Coordinates of C-alpha atoms in Angstrom, one line a residue:
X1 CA 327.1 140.7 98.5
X2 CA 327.0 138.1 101.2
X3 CA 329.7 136.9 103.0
X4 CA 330.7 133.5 103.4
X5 CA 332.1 132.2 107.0
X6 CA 335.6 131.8 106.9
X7 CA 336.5 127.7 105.7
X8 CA 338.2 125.8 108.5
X9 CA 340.8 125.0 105.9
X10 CA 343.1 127.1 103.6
X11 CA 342.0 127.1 99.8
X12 CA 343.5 124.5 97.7
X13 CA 346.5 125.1 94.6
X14 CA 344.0 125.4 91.6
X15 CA 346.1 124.5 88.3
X16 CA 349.3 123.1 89.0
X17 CA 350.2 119.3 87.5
X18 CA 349.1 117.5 90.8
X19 CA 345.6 119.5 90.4
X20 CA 345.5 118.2 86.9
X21 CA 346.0 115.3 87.6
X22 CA 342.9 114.7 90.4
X23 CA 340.9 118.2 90.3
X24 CA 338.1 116.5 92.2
X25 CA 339.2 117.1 96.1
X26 CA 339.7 121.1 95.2
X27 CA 336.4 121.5 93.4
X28 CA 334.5 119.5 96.5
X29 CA 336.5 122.2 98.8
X30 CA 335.5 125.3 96.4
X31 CA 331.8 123.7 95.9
X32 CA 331.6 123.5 100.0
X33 CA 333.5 126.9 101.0
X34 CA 333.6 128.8 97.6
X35 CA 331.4 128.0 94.7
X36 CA 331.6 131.2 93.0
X37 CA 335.2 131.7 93.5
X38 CA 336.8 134.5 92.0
X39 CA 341.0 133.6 90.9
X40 CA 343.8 133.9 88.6
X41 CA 344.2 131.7 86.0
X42 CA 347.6 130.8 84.5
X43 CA 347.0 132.9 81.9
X44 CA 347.2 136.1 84.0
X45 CA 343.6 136.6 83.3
X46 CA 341.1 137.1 86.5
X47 CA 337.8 134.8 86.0
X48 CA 335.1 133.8 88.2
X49 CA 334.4 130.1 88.6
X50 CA 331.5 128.7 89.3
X51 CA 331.5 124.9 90.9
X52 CA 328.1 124.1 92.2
X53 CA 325.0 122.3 90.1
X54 CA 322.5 124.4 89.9
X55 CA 324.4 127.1 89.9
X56 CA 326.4 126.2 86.7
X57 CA 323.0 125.8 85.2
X58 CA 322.1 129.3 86.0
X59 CA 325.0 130.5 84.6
X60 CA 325.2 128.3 81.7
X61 CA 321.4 129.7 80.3
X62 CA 321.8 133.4 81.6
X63 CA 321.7 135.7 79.1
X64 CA 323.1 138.2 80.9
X65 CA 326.7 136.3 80.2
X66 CA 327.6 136.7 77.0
X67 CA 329.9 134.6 74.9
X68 CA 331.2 137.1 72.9
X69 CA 334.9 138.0 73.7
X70 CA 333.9 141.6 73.0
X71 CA 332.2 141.5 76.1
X72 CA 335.4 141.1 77.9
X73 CA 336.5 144.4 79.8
X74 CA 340.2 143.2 79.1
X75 CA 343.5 145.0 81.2
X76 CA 346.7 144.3 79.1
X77 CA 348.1 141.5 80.7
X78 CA 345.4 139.6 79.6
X79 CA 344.9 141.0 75.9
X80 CA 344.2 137.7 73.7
X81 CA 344.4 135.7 76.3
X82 CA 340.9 133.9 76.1
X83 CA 339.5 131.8 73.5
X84 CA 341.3 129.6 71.1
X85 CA 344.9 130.6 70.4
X86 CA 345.6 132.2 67.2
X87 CA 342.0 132.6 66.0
X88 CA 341.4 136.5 66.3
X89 CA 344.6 136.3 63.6
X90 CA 343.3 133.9 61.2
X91 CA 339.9 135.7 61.4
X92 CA 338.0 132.6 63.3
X93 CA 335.6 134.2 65.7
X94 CA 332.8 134.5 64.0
X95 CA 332.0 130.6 65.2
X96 CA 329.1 129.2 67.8
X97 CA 331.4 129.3 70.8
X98 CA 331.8 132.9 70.2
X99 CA 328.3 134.6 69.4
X100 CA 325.3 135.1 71.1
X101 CA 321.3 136.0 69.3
X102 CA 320.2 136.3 67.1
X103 CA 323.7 135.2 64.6
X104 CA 323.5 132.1 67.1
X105 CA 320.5 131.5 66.4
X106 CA 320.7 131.8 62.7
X107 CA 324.2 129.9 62.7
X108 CA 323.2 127.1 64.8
X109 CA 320.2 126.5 62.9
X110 CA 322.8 126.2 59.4
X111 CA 324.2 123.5 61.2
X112 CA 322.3 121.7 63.0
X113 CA 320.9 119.7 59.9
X114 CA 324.1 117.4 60.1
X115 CA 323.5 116.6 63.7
X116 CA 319.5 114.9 63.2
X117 CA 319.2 111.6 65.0
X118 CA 318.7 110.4 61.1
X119 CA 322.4 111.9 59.9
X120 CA 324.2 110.6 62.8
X121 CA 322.5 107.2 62.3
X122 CA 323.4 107.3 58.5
X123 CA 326.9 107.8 59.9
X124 CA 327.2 104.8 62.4
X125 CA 328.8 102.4 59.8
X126 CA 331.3 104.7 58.9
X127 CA 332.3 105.1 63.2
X128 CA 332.5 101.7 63.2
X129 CA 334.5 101.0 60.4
X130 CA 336.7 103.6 61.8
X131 CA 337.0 101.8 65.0
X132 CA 337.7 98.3 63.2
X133 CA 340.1 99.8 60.9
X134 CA 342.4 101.2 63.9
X135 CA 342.1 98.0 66.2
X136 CA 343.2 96.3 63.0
X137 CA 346.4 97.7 63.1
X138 CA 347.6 96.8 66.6
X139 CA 345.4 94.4 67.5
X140 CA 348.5 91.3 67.1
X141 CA 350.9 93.7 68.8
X142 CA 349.4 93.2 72.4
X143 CA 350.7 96.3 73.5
X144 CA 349.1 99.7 72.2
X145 CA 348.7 103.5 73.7
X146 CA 345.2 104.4 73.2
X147 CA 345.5 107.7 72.9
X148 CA 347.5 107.8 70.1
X149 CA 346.6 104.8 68.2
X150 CA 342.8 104.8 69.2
X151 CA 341.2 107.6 70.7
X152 CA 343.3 110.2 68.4
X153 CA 342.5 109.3 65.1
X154 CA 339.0 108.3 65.0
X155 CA 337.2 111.7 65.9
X156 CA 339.5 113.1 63.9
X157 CA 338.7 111.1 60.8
X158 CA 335.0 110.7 61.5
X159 CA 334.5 114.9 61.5
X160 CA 336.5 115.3 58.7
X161 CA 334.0 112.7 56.7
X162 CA 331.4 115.2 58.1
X163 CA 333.1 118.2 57.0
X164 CA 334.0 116.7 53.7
X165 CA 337.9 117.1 53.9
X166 CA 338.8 115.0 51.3
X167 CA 340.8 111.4 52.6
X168 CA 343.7 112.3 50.8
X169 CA 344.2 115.7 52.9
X170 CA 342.5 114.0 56.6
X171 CA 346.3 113.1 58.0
X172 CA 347.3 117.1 57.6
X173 CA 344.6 117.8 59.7
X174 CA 345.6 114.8 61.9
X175 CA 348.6 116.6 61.9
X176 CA 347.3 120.1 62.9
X177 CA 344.7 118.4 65.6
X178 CA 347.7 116.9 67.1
X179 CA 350.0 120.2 67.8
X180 CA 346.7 121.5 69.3
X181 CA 346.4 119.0 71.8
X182 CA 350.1 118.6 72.4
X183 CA 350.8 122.3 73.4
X184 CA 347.2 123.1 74.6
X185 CA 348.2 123.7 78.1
X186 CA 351.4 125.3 77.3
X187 CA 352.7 127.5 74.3
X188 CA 350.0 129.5 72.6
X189 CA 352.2 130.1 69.5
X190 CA 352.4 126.1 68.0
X191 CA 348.3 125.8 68.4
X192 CA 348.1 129.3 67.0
X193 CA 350.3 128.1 64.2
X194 CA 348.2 124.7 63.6
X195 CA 345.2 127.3 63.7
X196 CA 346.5 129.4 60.8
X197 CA 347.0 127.0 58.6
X198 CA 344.0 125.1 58.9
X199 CA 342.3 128.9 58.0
X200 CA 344.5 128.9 55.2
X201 CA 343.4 125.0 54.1
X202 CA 339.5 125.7 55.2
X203 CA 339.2 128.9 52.8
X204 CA 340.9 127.5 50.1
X205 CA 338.7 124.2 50.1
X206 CA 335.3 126.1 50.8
X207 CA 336.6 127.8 46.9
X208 CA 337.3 124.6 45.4
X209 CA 334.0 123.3 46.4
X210 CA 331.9 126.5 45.5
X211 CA 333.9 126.5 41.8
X212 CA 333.2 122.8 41.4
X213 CA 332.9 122.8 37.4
X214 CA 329.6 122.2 35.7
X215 CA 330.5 118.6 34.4
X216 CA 331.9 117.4 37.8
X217 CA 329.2 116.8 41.1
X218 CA 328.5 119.6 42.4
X219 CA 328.7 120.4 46.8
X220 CA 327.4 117.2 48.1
X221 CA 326.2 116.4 51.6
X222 CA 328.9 116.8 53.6
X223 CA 328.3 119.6 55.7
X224 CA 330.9 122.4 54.2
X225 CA 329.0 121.9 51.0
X226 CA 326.2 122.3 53.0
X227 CA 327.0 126.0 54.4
X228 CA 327.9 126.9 50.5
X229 CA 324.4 126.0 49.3
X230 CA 322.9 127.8 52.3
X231 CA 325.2 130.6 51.6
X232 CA 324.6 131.0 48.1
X233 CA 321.0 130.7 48.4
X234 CA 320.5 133.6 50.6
X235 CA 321.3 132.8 53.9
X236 CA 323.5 135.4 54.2
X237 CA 326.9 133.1 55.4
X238 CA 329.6 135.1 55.1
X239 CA 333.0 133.5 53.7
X240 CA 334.6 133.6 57.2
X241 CA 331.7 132.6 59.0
X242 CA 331.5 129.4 57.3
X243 CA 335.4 128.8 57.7
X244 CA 335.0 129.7 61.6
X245 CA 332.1 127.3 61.3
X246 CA 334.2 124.0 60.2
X247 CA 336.9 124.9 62.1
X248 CA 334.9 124.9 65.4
X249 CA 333.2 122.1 64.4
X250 CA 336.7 120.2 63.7
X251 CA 338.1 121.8 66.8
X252 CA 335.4 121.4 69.2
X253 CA 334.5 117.7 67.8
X254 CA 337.5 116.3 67.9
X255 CA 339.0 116.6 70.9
X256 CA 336.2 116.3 73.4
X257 CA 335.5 113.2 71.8
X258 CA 339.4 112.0 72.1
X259 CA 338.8 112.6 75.8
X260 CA 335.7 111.1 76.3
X261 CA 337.3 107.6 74.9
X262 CA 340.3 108.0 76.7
X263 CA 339.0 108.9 80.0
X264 CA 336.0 106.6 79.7
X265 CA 338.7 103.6 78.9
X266 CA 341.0 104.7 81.9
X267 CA 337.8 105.0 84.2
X268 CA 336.6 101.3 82.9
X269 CA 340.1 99.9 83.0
X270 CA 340.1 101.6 87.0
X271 CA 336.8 100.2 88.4
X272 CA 337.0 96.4 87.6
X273 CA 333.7 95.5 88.5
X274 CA 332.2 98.1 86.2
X275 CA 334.1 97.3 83.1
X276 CA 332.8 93.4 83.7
X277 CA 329.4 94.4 84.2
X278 CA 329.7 96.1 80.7
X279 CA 331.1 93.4 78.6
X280 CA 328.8 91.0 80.3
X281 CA 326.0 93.2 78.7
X282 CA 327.6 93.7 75.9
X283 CA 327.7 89.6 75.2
X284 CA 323.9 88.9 76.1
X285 CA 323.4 91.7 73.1
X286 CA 322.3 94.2 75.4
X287 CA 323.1 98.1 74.8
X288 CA 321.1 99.9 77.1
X289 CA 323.8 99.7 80.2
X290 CA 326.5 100.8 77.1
X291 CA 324.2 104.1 76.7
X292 CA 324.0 105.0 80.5
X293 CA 327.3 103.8 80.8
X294 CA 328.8 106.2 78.2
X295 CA 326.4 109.2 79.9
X296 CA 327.9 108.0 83.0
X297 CA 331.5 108.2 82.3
X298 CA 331.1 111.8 81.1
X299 CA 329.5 112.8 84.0
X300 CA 332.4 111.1 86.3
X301 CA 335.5 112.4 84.6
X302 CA 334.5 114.2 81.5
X303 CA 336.0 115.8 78.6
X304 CA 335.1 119.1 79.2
X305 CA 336.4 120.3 82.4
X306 CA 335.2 124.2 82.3
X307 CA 332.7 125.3 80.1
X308 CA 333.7 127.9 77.4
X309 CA 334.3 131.2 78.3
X310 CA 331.2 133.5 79.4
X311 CA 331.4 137.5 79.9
X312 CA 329.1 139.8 82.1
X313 CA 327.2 141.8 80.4
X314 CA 325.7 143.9 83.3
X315 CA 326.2 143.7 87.2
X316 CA 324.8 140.1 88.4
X317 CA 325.0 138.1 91.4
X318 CA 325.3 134.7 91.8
X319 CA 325.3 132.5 94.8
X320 CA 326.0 135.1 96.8
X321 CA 328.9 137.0 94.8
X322 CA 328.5 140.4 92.6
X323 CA 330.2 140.0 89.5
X324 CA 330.9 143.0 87.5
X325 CA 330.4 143.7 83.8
X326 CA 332.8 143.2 81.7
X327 CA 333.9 139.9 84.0
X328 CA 334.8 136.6 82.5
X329 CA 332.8 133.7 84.2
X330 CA 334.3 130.1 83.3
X331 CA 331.2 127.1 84.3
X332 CA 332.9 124.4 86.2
X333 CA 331.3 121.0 84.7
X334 CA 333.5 118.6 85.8
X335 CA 332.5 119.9 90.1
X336 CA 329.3 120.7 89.1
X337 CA 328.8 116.8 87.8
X338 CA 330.0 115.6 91.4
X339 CA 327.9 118.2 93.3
X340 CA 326.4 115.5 96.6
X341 CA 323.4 118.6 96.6
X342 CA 322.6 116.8 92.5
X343 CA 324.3 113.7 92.7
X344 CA 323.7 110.6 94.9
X345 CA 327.3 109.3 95.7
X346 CA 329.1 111.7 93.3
X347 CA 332.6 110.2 93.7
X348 CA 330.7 106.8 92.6
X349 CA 331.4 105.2 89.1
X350 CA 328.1 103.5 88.6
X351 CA 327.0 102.7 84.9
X352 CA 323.5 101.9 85.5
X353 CA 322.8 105.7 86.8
X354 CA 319.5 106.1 85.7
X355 CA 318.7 110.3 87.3
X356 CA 322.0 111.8 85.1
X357 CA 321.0 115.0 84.1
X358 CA 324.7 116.0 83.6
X359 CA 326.2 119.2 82.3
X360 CA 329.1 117.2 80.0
X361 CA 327.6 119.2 76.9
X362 CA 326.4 122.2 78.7
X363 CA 322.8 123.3 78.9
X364 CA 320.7 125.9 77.0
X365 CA 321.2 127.2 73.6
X366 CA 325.0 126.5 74.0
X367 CA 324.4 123.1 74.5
X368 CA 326.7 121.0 72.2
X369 CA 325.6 120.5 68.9
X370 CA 327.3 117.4 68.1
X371 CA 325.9 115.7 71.2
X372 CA 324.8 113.0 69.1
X373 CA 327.7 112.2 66.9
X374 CA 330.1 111.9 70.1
X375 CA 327.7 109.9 72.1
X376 CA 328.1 107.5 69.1
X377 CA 331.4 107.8 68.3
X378 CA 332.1 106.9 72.3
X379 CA 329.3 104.0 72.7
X380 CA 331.0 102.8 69.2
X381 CA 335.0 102.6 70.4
X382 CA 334.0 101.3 74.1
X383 CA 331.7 98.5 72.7
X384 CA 334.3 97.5 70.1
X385 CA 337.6 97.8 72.6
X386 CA 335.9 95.6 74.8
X387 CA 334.6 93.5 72.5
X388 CA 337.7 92.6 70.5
X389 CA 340.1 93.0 73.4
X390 CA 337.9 91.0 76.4
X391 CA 341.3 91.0 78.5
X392 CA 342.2 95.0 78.2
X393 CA 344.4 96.0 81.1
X394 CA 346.7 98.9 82.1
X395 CA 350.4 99.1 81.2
X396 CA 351.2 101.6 83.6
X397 CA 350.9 102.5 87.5
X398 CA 348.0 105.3 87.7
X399 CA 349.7 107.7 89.3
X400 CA 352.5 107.9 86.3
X401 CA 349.8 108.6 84.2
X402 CA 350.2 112.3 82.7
X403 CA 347.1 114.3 82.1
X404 CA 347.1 117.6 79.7
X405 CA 347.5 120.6 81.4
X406 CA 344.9 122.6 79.4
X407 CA 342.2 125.2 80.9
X408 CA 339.0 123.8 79.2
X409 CA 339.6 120.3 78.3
X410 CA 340.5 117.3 80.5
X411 CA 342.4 114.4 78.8
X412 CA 345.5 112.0 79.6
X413 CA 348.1 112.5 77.4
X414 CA 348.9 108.5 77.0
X415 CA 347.0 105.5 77.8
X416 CA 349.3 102.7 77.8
X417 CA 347.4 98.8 77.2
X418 CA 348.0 95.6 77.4
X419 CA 345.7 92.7 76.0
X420 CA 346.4 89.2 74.2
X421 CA 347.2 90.0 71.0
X422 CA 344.2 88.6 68.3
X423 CA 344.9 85.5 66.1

């Protein structure tokens, strides 16, 4: 192993509220003096975190980390302690974040039929009625929080459309979602309980679908009825692989995509000159600075802080630093977007970005699936906010803002507006 000089200044706190709030200045300082920097997270568990570019995509395509928790050479303090909360118990692993070749392979290619440009495309009047719809119902009020009332509800409707929960049953997941992002940087046991009994509603639903009766349609095109027919004609999907497959799709596509509104909106609403330079585009009918503006604002403040978790599977060094088998490895994306070695003026909000290869849905055969489906779902809530609310402001001083405390994901927990109300 090499060693690195000593830094001229002491580490910074990693993981407290005032880190959560602006991780930026402690990942410049670990990218600079420690980019493969071995500590203890909250949990108890000891990971390795890895902060620079191109490092982050060597780890993020290495085969030799693998993302199966079994991997994990686990002492007791840390015993359950990585992954989702609650899903070893409701028999969720089996799901993409969790499995490497060649059941990733065969998994991913199951899935990735509801994800063509064409499907997402198809699905664009539906995000956009979604959008309207919400708007709609605060729109004369003048005051709204975002979070709640915007960026909340319409992932959360939109995948379960994909899914093919019925409407009648979307607000109990709305329900469920919400516990997991209200307690997902604190007490495992309410997101473990939301996680249970969305098992519970998932299996009983993937039943009702396959023992649709003769006389009434049959699985459709939504994409559970999709991993039935693929199941039942030979693809060898096992009952709790398919749950674990629309639960990760509901948990993994919901949330990201609340943050990516929510943090792109606080970012916009933060850098006047920006946010004007958008809706001017937006009025001369133009979208292209609305596609590398949305590309933009996940590489600035993204909704994916750390990548999932990654384990060793055999001695490796990177950048310098031996890490053993057995060792978890957690991807920094969010220091790894702002490294100055990638990134000209990394600390720079600039929507016009053109070189933007960023790592805000991972790289290699992890990369996100539904890419395409948040990319629209966050170029179609920007371009309607600003659209039908031209004056948008802040109702709240920055630095009262509170921002989740969660390992993974990065997301405020309220964005407070203002606007003239419409009519």
């Amino acid at each position: 192993m090499t060693d690195q000089p000593a830094p001229a200044s002491p580490a910074p706190d990693l993981f407290t509220w005032e880190f959560a709030a602006d991780p930026y200045p402690a990942y410049a300082w670990l990218r600079e003096h420690a980019p493969v920097h071995r500590t203890r997270l909250p949990s108890g568990v000891e990971a390795w975190l890895v902060t620079r570019y191109a490092d982050a995509r060597q780890a993020l395509a290495d085969q030799r980390l693998s993302k199966n928790p079994a991997h994990h050479d686990e002492p007791a303090h840390a015993k359950g302690k990585t992954g989702i909360p609650g899903e070893r118990k409701a028999e969720l692993m089996t799901h993409l974040l969790n499995i490497d070749p060649p059941d990733h392979t065969r998994l991913r290619r199951l899935v990735s039929k509801a994800f063509t440009p064409r499907r997402v495309a198809e699905f664009a009047p539906r995000v956009q009625e979604l959008a309207d719809g919400l708007i709609d119902r605060f729109a004369q009020r003048g005051t709204a929080d975002l979070i709640h009332e915007f960026a909340f509800p319409l992932p959360i409707h939109a995948v379960c459309d994909l899914l093919g929960v019925p409407r009648e049953d979307q607000d109990d997941f709305r329900d469920w979602a919400g516990m997991m992002i209200r307690h997902g940087g604190g007490p495992r046991g309410g997101v473990a309980r939301s996680v249970k009994k969305m098992r519970g509603y998932l299996a009983d639903l993937i039943h009702r679908k396959r023992a649709a009766l003769p006389d009434e349609p049959g699985p459709g095109e939504d994409l559970i009825s999709g991993l039935i027919r693929a199941s039942d004609h030979g693809e060898h999907l096992t009952e709790n692989e398919a749950a674990a497959m629309a639960f990760i799709l509901l948990f993994a596509g919901f949330e990201t995509t609340v943050n990516l509104i929510g943090n792109g909106t606080y970012a916009l609403l933060t850098h006047p000159g920006q946010r004007e330079r958008l809706q001017a585009s937006l009025a001369a009918g133009e979208r292209g600075l609305l596609e590398t503006g949305v590309e933009e604002l996940l590489r600035y403040d993204g909704p994916v802080e750390l990548a999932t978790w990654r384990f060793a599977t055999e001695p490796l060094t990177l950048a310098g630093r031996d890490i053993a088998p057995g060792d978890p490895v957690l991807v920094v994306l969010a220091a790894a977007d702002r490294d100055p070695e990638r990134f000209a003026e990394p600390d720079l909000l600039d929507l016009g970005r053109r070189d933007n290869q960023h790592l805000g849905y991972g790289h290699g055969i992890h990369y996100c699936l539904g890419a395409p489906l948040a990319r629209l779902e966050g170029q179609t809530a920007l371009a309607t906010l600003l659209g039908r609310l031209p004056d948008l402001r802040l109702d709240a001083d920055p630095a009262d803002l509170r921002w989740r405390g969660g390992l993974i994901m990065r997301g405020l927990r309220t964005l407070p507006v203002q606007f003239t109300p419409e009519g």
